[in-house]
């Protein structure tokens, strides 16, 4: 009995397609996960047993940068650079039918609806590692792109308009940015006003460092470090203690001072990505703490960042709640 009911339903579905009615139920891919043919995300698709829903975009249209309400990415469907196509087949469809250089001969396309016009609207949000690490840092593992077609006009072969069709979420994965330092020994460029620590191809740097207030050659009382904020305001338009995390296209010099402690920063290695420290809020976030001890004429200044956040575009991640940038040793 169930078999006959299914056949009846399928017959009704075909009749519905023939009379031009287009409803969400007719091409329902809501519970289907989307994927792409390659990492460029130029062809995103959803597959059911004998159906496919295809979205073709120029390279770079999917951006790993969170959008804000009212500022989503919007593209015009033109059936050229931006294409939306629904297909039905006479057999089981697979990835090879969509992404194959030479698609298999079967199954055959029995019906095709082509998006003639409308809008592709993409809202993007970051995906964080879950559960979050115990030390309080966060890791962006990917971006979720919610895709909606608005006022889309299908040709099947007559025109049919759908005010809103939800394509669904497309997930792009990224390598998480995890900030670490090789040890707790930091360096200081007094003339360039930089405190930094680095690995081979990345660095965490406090530029325009307020050494006058933070690097005082006097021991701090136990539990009472000197404090300031990232991007601390001054009486001028400039700010102090600007935090940057940078990754490079290549390795830094064996002696990092040759890169940081010079008047003109070398052109190699080139910077790949730059994350900027969010402005600190007193007693809340972006706090810089410096604890000083000394033996004879050797002063050790330990620099700690509390609740610091780093931002690139609209993407934000947290450093560990208590992140030790390192200890700077100054001999006087």
Tab-separated table of C-alpha atoms in Angstrom:
chain	number	residue	atom	x	y	z
A	1	UNK	CA	0.000	0.000	0.000
A	2	UNK	CA	2.872	2.354	0.860
A	3	UNK	CA	4.397	1.654	-2.543
A	4	UNK	CA	1.233	2.767	-4.348
A	5	UNK	CA	0.959	5.854	-2.134
A	6	UNK	CA	4.506	6.863	-3.065
A	7	UNK	CA	3.791	6.373	-6.768
A	8	UNK	CA	0.662	8.502	-6.463
A	9	UNK	CA	2.599	11.244	-4.698
A	10	UNK	CA	5.312	11.185	-7.375
A	11	UNK	CA	2.653	11.448	-10.086
A	12	UNK	CA	1.118	14.442	-8.376
A	13	UNK	CA	4.543	16.030	-8.090
A	14	UNK	CA	5.162	15.693	-11.809
A	15	UNK	CA	1.757	17.177	-12.577
A	16	UNK	CA	2.541	20.060	-10.240
A	17	UNK	CA	5.748	20.717	-12.171
A	18	UNK	CA	3.930	20.684	-15.502
A	19	UNK	CA	1.349	23.287	-14.545
A	20	UNK	CA	3.980	25.854	-13.546
A	21	UNK	CA	3.353	25.906	-9.794
A	22	UNK	CA	6.595	26.461	-7.865
A	23	UNK	CA	6.468	25.995	-4.124
A	24	UNK	CA	9.005	25.277	-1.422
A	25	UNK	CA	7.601	21.735	-1.180
A	26	UNK	CA	8.279	21.099	-4.858
A	27	UNK	CA	12.036	21.652	-4.588
A	28	UNK	CA	12.685	21.086	-0.911
A	29	UNK	CA	16.363	20.797	0.008
A	30	UNK	CA	16.029	22.212	3.520
A	31	UNK	CA	17.440	19.091	5.207
A	32	UNK	CA	20.208	18.537	2.666
A	33	UNK	CA	23.794	19.535	3.454
A	34	UNK	CA	25.486	21.712	0.868
A	35	UNK	CA	29.007	21.170	-0.387
A	36	UNK	CA	31.250	22.462	-3.158
A	37	UNK	CA	33.294	20.953	-5.943
A	38	UNK	CA	36.566	22.464	-4.689
A	39	UNK	CA	37.990	24.916	-2.163
A	40	UNK	CA	37.258	27.930	-4.385
A	41	UNK	CA	33.515	27.553	-3.622
A	42	UNK	CA	32.607	28.503	-7.183
A	43	UNK	CA	30.041	25.702	-7.507
A	44	UNK	CA	27.998	24.916	-4.413
A	45	UNK	CA	25.417	22.169	-4.650
A	46	UNK	CA	22.868	20.038	-2.824
A	47	UNK	CA	21.943	16.532	-3.880
A	48	UNK	CA	18.927	14.342	-3.252
A	49	UNK	CA	18.484	10.879	-4.768
A	50	UNK	CA	17.342	12.121	-8.177
A	51	UNK	CA	17.571	15.904	-7.803
A	52	UNK	CA	20.198	18.614	-7.583
A	53	UNK	CA	20.196	22.296	-6.682
A	54	UNK	CA	23.210	24.172	-8.026
A	55	UNK	CA	24.629	27.594	-7.219
A	56	UNK	CA	27.481	28.851	-9.384
A	57	UNK	CA	29.462	31.938	-8.330
A	58	UNK	CA	32.664	33.679	-9.423
A	59	UNK	CA	35.724	32.861	-7.348
A	60	UNK	CA	35.890	35.040	-4.231
A	61	UNK	CA	32.132	35.536	-3.900
A	62	UNK	CA	32.072	33.502	-0.682
A	63	UNK	CA	34.065	35.521	1.831
A	64	UNK	CA	35.346	34.246	5.164
A	65	UNK	CA	34.437	37.461	6.931
A	66	UNK	CA	31.361	37.798	9.165
A	67	UNK	CA	28.627	40.076	7.893
A	68	UNK	CA	26.563	42.405	10.044
A	69	UNK	CA	22.765	42.866	10.015
A	70	UNK	CA	21.834	45.043	7.069
A	71	UNK	CA	25.245	44.540	5.469
A	72	UNK	CA	24.962	41.076	3.918
A	73	UNK	CA	26.613	40.126	0.627
A	74	UNK	CA	24.161	40.481	-2.251
A	75	UNK	CA	24.597	39.371	-5.859
A	76	UNK	CA	22.295	39.570	-8.881
A	77	UNK	CA	21.271	36.277	-10.467
A	78	UNK	CA	22.101	36.672	-14.168
A	79	UNK	CA	22.363	33.074	-15.449
A	80	UNK	CA	25.913	33.874	-16.472
A	81	UNK	CA	28.330	34.644	-13.648
A	82	UNK	CA	25.732	34.012	-10.924
A	83	UNK	CA	23.612	30.973	-11.738
A	84	UNK	CA	20.933	28.992	-9.907
A	85	UNK	CA	19.789	25.725	-11.487
A	86	UNK	CA	17.465	22.959	-10.305
A	87	UNK	CA	17.603	19.590	-12.064
A	88	UNK	CA	15.670	16.337	-11.868
A	89	UNK	CA	17.127	13.079	-13.190
A	90	UNK	CA	15.912	9.673	-14.329
A	91	UNK	CA	18.298	7.888	-11.946
A	92	UNK	CA	20.528	8.377	-8.925
A	93	UNK	CA	22.697	11.488	-9.141
A	94	UNK	CA	26.136	11.751	-7.494
A	95	UNK	CA	28.974	14.233	-7.091
A	96	UNK	CA	30.557	12.998	-10.316
A	97	UNK	CA	27.511	14.190	-12.252
A	98	UNK	CA	28.074	17.701	-10.895
A	99	UNK	CA	31.832	18.067	-10.548
A	100	UNK	CA	33.268	15.534	-12.990
A	101	UNK	CA	35.506	16.860	-15.739
A	102	UNK	CA	33.698	14.442	-18.068
A	103	UNK	CA	30.275	13.850	-16.429
A	104	UNK	CA	28.877	10.299	-16.657
A	105	UNK	CA	26.330	9.675	-19.410
A	106	UNK	CA	23.683	8.676	-16.891
A	107	UNK	CA	21.465	9.633	-15.253
A	108	UNK	CA	19.809	11.912	-17.778
A	109	UNK	CA	18.356	15.303	-16.868
A	110	UNK	CA	14.587	15.058	-17.182
A	111	UNK	CA	13.715	18.535	-15.999
A	112	UNK	CA	15.662	21.777	-15.508
A	113	UNK	CA	14.634	25.021	-13.871
A	114	UNK	CA	16.945	27.949	-14.547
A	115	UNK	CA	17.155	31.044	-12.348
A	116	UNK	CA	16.660	34.027	-14.647
A	117	UNK	CA	16.804	36.883	-12.142
A	118	UNK	CA	16.638	37.706	-8.444
A	119	UNK	CA	19.077	38.194	-5.597
A	120	UNK	CA	21.543	35.888	-3.855
A	121	UNK	CA	21.836	37.077	-0.250
A	122	UNK	CA	24.628	35.681	1.934
A	123	UNK	CA	24.929	36.222	5.700
A	124	UNK	CA	28.170	34.930	7.216
A	125	UNK	CA	29.039	34.085	10.817
A	126	UNK	CA	32.138	32.511	12.398
A	127	UNK	CA	32.155	28.956	13.722
A	128	UNK	CA	34.183	28.470	16.900
A	129	UNK	CA	35.751	25.331	18.278
A	130	UNK	CA	33.409	23.627	20.709
A	131	UNK	CA	33.840	23.020	23.541
A	132	UNK	CA	36.062	26.045	24.085
A	133	UNK	CA	39.579	25.338	25.426
A	134	UNK	CA	39.978	25.535	29.197
A	135	UNK	CA	42.406	28.469	29.099
A	136	UNK	CA	39.725	30.750	27.639
A	137	UNK	CA	41.116	31.224	24.137
A	138	UNK	CA	38.799	30.785	21.160
A	139	UNK	CA	39.483	29.256	17.752
A	140	UNK	CA	37.639	30.013	14.523
A	141	UNK	CA	37.342	26.674	12.718
A	142	UNK	CA	35.230	27.892	9.817
A	143	UNK	CA	32.475	30.180	8.607
A	144	UNK	CA	28.792	29.445	8.114
A	145	UNK	CA	27.305	31.167	5.058
A	146	UNK	CA	23.506	31.326	5.142
A	147	UNK	CA	22.295	31.649	1.553
A	148	UNK	CA	18.840	32.886	0.531
A	149	UNK	CA	17.415	33.579	-2.937
A	150	UNK	CA	15.063	36.574	-2.958
A	151	UNK	CA	12.506	37.268	-5.690
A	152	UNK	CA	14.036	34.567	-7.808
A	153	UNK	CA	12.450	34.008	-11.228
A	154	UNK	CA	12.689	30.458	-12.554
A	155	UNK	CA	12.205	29.437	-16.180
A	156	UNK	CA	10.575	25.983	-16.308
A	157	UNK	CA	9.970	26.771	-19.218
A	158	UNK	CA	7.485	29.482	-18.258
A	159	UNK	CA	8.418	32.052	-15.626
A	160	UNK	CA	7.672	31.407	-11.956
A	161	UNK	CA	8.654	33.786	-9.149
A	162	UNK	CA	9.521	32.724	-5.616
A	163	UNK	CA	9.656	35.626	-3.145
A	164	UNK	CA	12.083	33.859	-0.833
A	165	UNK	CA	13.780	30.501	-1.249
A	166	UNK	CA	16.159	29.364	1.488
A	167	UNK	CA	19.118	27.563	-0.039
A	168	UNK	CA	20.545	26.971	3.444
A	169	UNK	CA	23.943	27.017	5.138
A	170	UNK	CA	27.239	26.388	3.424
A	171	UNK	CA	30.224	25.739	5.694
A	172	UNK	CA	33.735	26.736	4.685
A	173	UNK	CA	36.517	25.376	6.855
A	174	UNK	CA	39.653	27.304	7.819
A	175	UNK	CA	42.781	26.473	9.760
A	176	UNK	CA	42.233	27.913	13.255
A	177	UNK	CA	44.533	30.715	14.381
A	178	UNK	CA	46.131	29.658	17.656
A	179	UNK	CA	48.591	32.178	19.109
A	180	UNK	CA	51.522	30.662	20.945
A	181	UNK	CA	55.010	31.851	21.843
A	182	UNK	CA	58.051	29.558	21.894
A	183	UNK	CA	59.004	30.525	25.443
A	184	UNK	CA	58.430	33.266	27.959
A	185	UNK	CA	61.392	35.343	26.825
A	186	UNK	CA	60.286	38.508	25.051
A	187	UNK	CA	62.429	41.207	23.461
A	188	UNK	CA	62.271	44.984	23.529
A	189	UNK	CA	63.331	47.604	20.973
A	190	UNK	CA	63.740	50.805	22.954
A	191	UNK	CA	64.076	53.128	19.936
A	192	UNK	CA	61.225	51.527	17.973
A	193	UNK	CA	59.136	51.146	21.166
A	194	UNK	CA	58.240	47.507	20.508
A	195	UNK	CA	57.839	44.509	22.779
A	196	UNK	CA	57.610	41.266	20.825
A	197	UNK	CA	57.744	37.496	20.907
A	198	UNK	CA	57.762	35.315	17.815
A	199	UNK	CA	57.868	31.876	16.263
A	200	UNK	CA	59.459	31.164	12.885
A	201	UNK	CA	56.642	32.645	10.792
A	202	UNK	CA	54.393	34.599	13.172
A	203	UNK	CA	54.746	37.255	15.834
A	204	UNK	CA	52.864	39.004	18.623
A	205	UNK	CA	53.961	42.612	19.012
A	206	UNK	CA	53.074	45.566	21.218
A	207	UNK	CA	53.955	48.639	19.178
A	208	UNK	CA	54.203	52.229	20.407
A	209	UNK	CA	54.796	50.619	23.785
A	210	UNK	CA	54.424	52.866	26.818
A	211	UNK	CA	57.737	51.967	28.446
A	212	UNK	CA	57.748	55.200	30.462
A	213	UNK	CA	54.786	53.973	32.516
A	214	UNK	CA	55.255	50.217	32.349
A	215	UNK	CA	59.019	49.534	32.269
A	216	UNK	CA	60.104	51.290	35.433
A	217	UNK	CA	63.259	49.906	36.983
A	218	UNK	CA	61.633	49.348	40.344
A	219	UNK	CA	60.130	46.153	41.744
A	220	UNK	CA	56.358	45.988	41.766
A	221	UNK	CA	54.594	44.990	45.002
A	222	UNK	CA	53.414	41.377	45.138
A	223	UNK	CA	50.076	41.024	43.339
A	224	UNK	CA	50.114	44.647	42.181
A	225	UNK	CA	51.485	44.861	38.631
A	226	UNK	CA	51.604	48.072	36.654
A	227	UNK	CA	48.661	48.185	34.264
A	228	UNK	CA	47.570	49.823	31.052
A	229	UNK	CA	45.219	49.005	28.176
A	230	UNK	CA	45.665	47.897	24.597
A	231	UNK	CA	45.272	50.983	22.390
A	232	UNK	CA	45.443	53.199	25.465
A	233	UNK	CA	44.276	56.741	24.736
A	234	UNK	CA	46.675	59.663	25.070
A	235	UNK	CA	46.270	63.419	24.995
A	236	UNK	CA	47.032	63.367	21.261
A	237	UNK	CA	45.414	61.541	18.373
A	238	UNK	CA	47.958	58.729	18.737
A	239	UNK	CA	47.441	55.700	20.946
A	240	UNK	CA	49.810	53.569	22.974
A	241	UNK	CA	50.303	49.805	23.272
A	242	UNK	CA	48.968	48.750	19.877
A	243	UNK	CA	48.784	44.952	19.711
A	244	UNK	CA	49.351	43.042	16.447
A	245	UNK	CA	49.479	39.362	15.605
A	246	UNK	CA	51.044	38.767	12.195
A	247	UNK	CA	51.708	35.720	10.093
A	248	UNK	CA	54.305	35.779	7.327
A	249	UNK	CA	54.918	34.247	3.900
A	250	UNK	CA	58.218	32.772	4.971
A	251	UNK	CA	60.419	32.653	8.034
A	252	UNK	CA	61.615	35.602	10.088
A	253	UNK	CA	65.384	36.203	10.399
A	254	UNK	CA	67.381	34.032	12.770
A	255	UNK	CA	67.946	37.217	14.741
A	256	UNK	CA	64.460	38.808	14.989
A	257	UNK	CA	66.019	42.110	16.088
A	258	UNK	CA	67.144	42.516	12.477
A	259	UNK	CA	63.468	42.649	11.553
A	260	UNK	CA	61.841	44.519	14.443
A	261	UNK	CA	64.550	46.784	15.812
A	262	UNK	CA	65.367	48.703	12.629
A	263	UNK	CA	64.114	52.003	11.277
A	264	UNK	CA	62.676	50.497	8.087
A	265	UNK	CA	60.994	47.112	8.383
A	266	UNK	CA	62.517	44.677	5.831
A	267	UNK	CA	60.364	43.799	2.839
A	268	UNK	CA	60.914	40.063	3.363
A	269	UNK	CA	59.280	38.019	4.603
A	270	UNK	CA	56.050	39.623	3.484
A	271	UNK	CA	53.079	39.781	5.833
A	272	UNK	CA	50.369	37.212	5.131
A	273	UNK	CA	47.709	38.196	7.699
A	274	UNK	CA	47.421	40.870	10.370
A	275	UNK	CA	45.146	40.641	13.403
A	276	UNK	CA	44.736	43.822	15.450
A	277	UNK	CA	44.163	44.001	19.199
A	278	UNK	CA	40.754	45.294	20.259
A	279	UNK	CA	40.814	48.433	22.395
A	280	UNK	CA	40.900	47.514	26.060
A	281	UNK	CA	38.256	48.348	28.635
A	282	UNK	CA	39.420	49.070	32.181
A	283	UNK	CA	38.935	46.101	34.543
A	284	UNK	CA	37.230	44.147	31.735
A	285	UNK	CA	39.336	43.332	28.677
A	286	UNK	CA	42.498	44.154	26.757
A	287	UNK	CA	44.487	44.723	29.941
A	288	UNK	CA	48.289	44.854	29.988
A	289	UNK	CA	50.006	43.900	33.239
A	290	UNK	CA	53.736	44.298	33.908
A	291	UNK	CA	55.411	42.752	36.938
A	292	UNK	CA	58.992	43.845	37.659
A	293	UNK	CA	61.684	42.141	39.740
A	294	UNK	CA	65.413	42.690	39.843
A	295	UNK	CA	68.710	41.216	40.961
A	296	UNK	CA	71.635	43.631	41.183
A	297	UNK	CA	71.419	45.691	37.961
A	298	UNK	CA	69.295	43.202	36.016
A	299	UNK	CA	65.592	44.051	35.815
A	300	UNK	CA	63.015	41.583	34.539
A	301	UNK	CA	59.681	42.929	33.277
A	302	UNK	CA	57.049	40.223	32.712
A	303	UNK	CA	54.323	41.332	30.296
A	304	UNK	CA	50.914	39.638	30.598
A	305	UNK	CA	47.797	40.244	28.481
A	306	UNK	CA	44.443	39.751	30.195
A	307	UNK	CA	41.224	39.045	28.246
A	308	UNK	CA	42.759	40.293	24.997
A	309	UNK	CA	40.860	40.020	21.695
A	310	UNK	CA	42.283	40.101	18.179
A	311	UNK	CA	40.341	41.228	15.120
A	312	UNK	CA	40.718	40.959	11.337
A	313	UNK	CA	37.854	42.408	9.331
A	314	UNK	CA	34.785	41.367	11.329
A	315	UNK	CA	36.387	38.179	12.669
A	316	UNK	CA	37.350	38.164	16.345
A	317	UNK	CA	39.017	35.583	18.554
A	318	UNK	CA	40.259	35.645	22.152
A	319	UNK	CA	43.734	34.976	23.444
A	320	UNK	CA	43.993	32.862	26.569
A	321	UNK	CA	42.379	34.672	29.509
A	322	UNK	CA	45.883	35.154	30.937
A	323	UNK	CA	48.416	35.234	28.120
A	324	UNK	CA	52.089	35.662	28.958
A	325	UNK	CA	53.686	37.655	26.148
A	326	UNK	CA	57.051	37.181	27.820
A	327	UNK	CA	59.700	38.586	30.127
A	328	UNK	CA	61.952	41.406	28.945
A	329	UNK	CA	65.370	41.593	30.613
A	330	UNK	CA	67.023	45.010	30.860
A	331	UNK	CA	70.502	45.518	32.274
A	332	UNK	CA	71.274	49.019	33.590
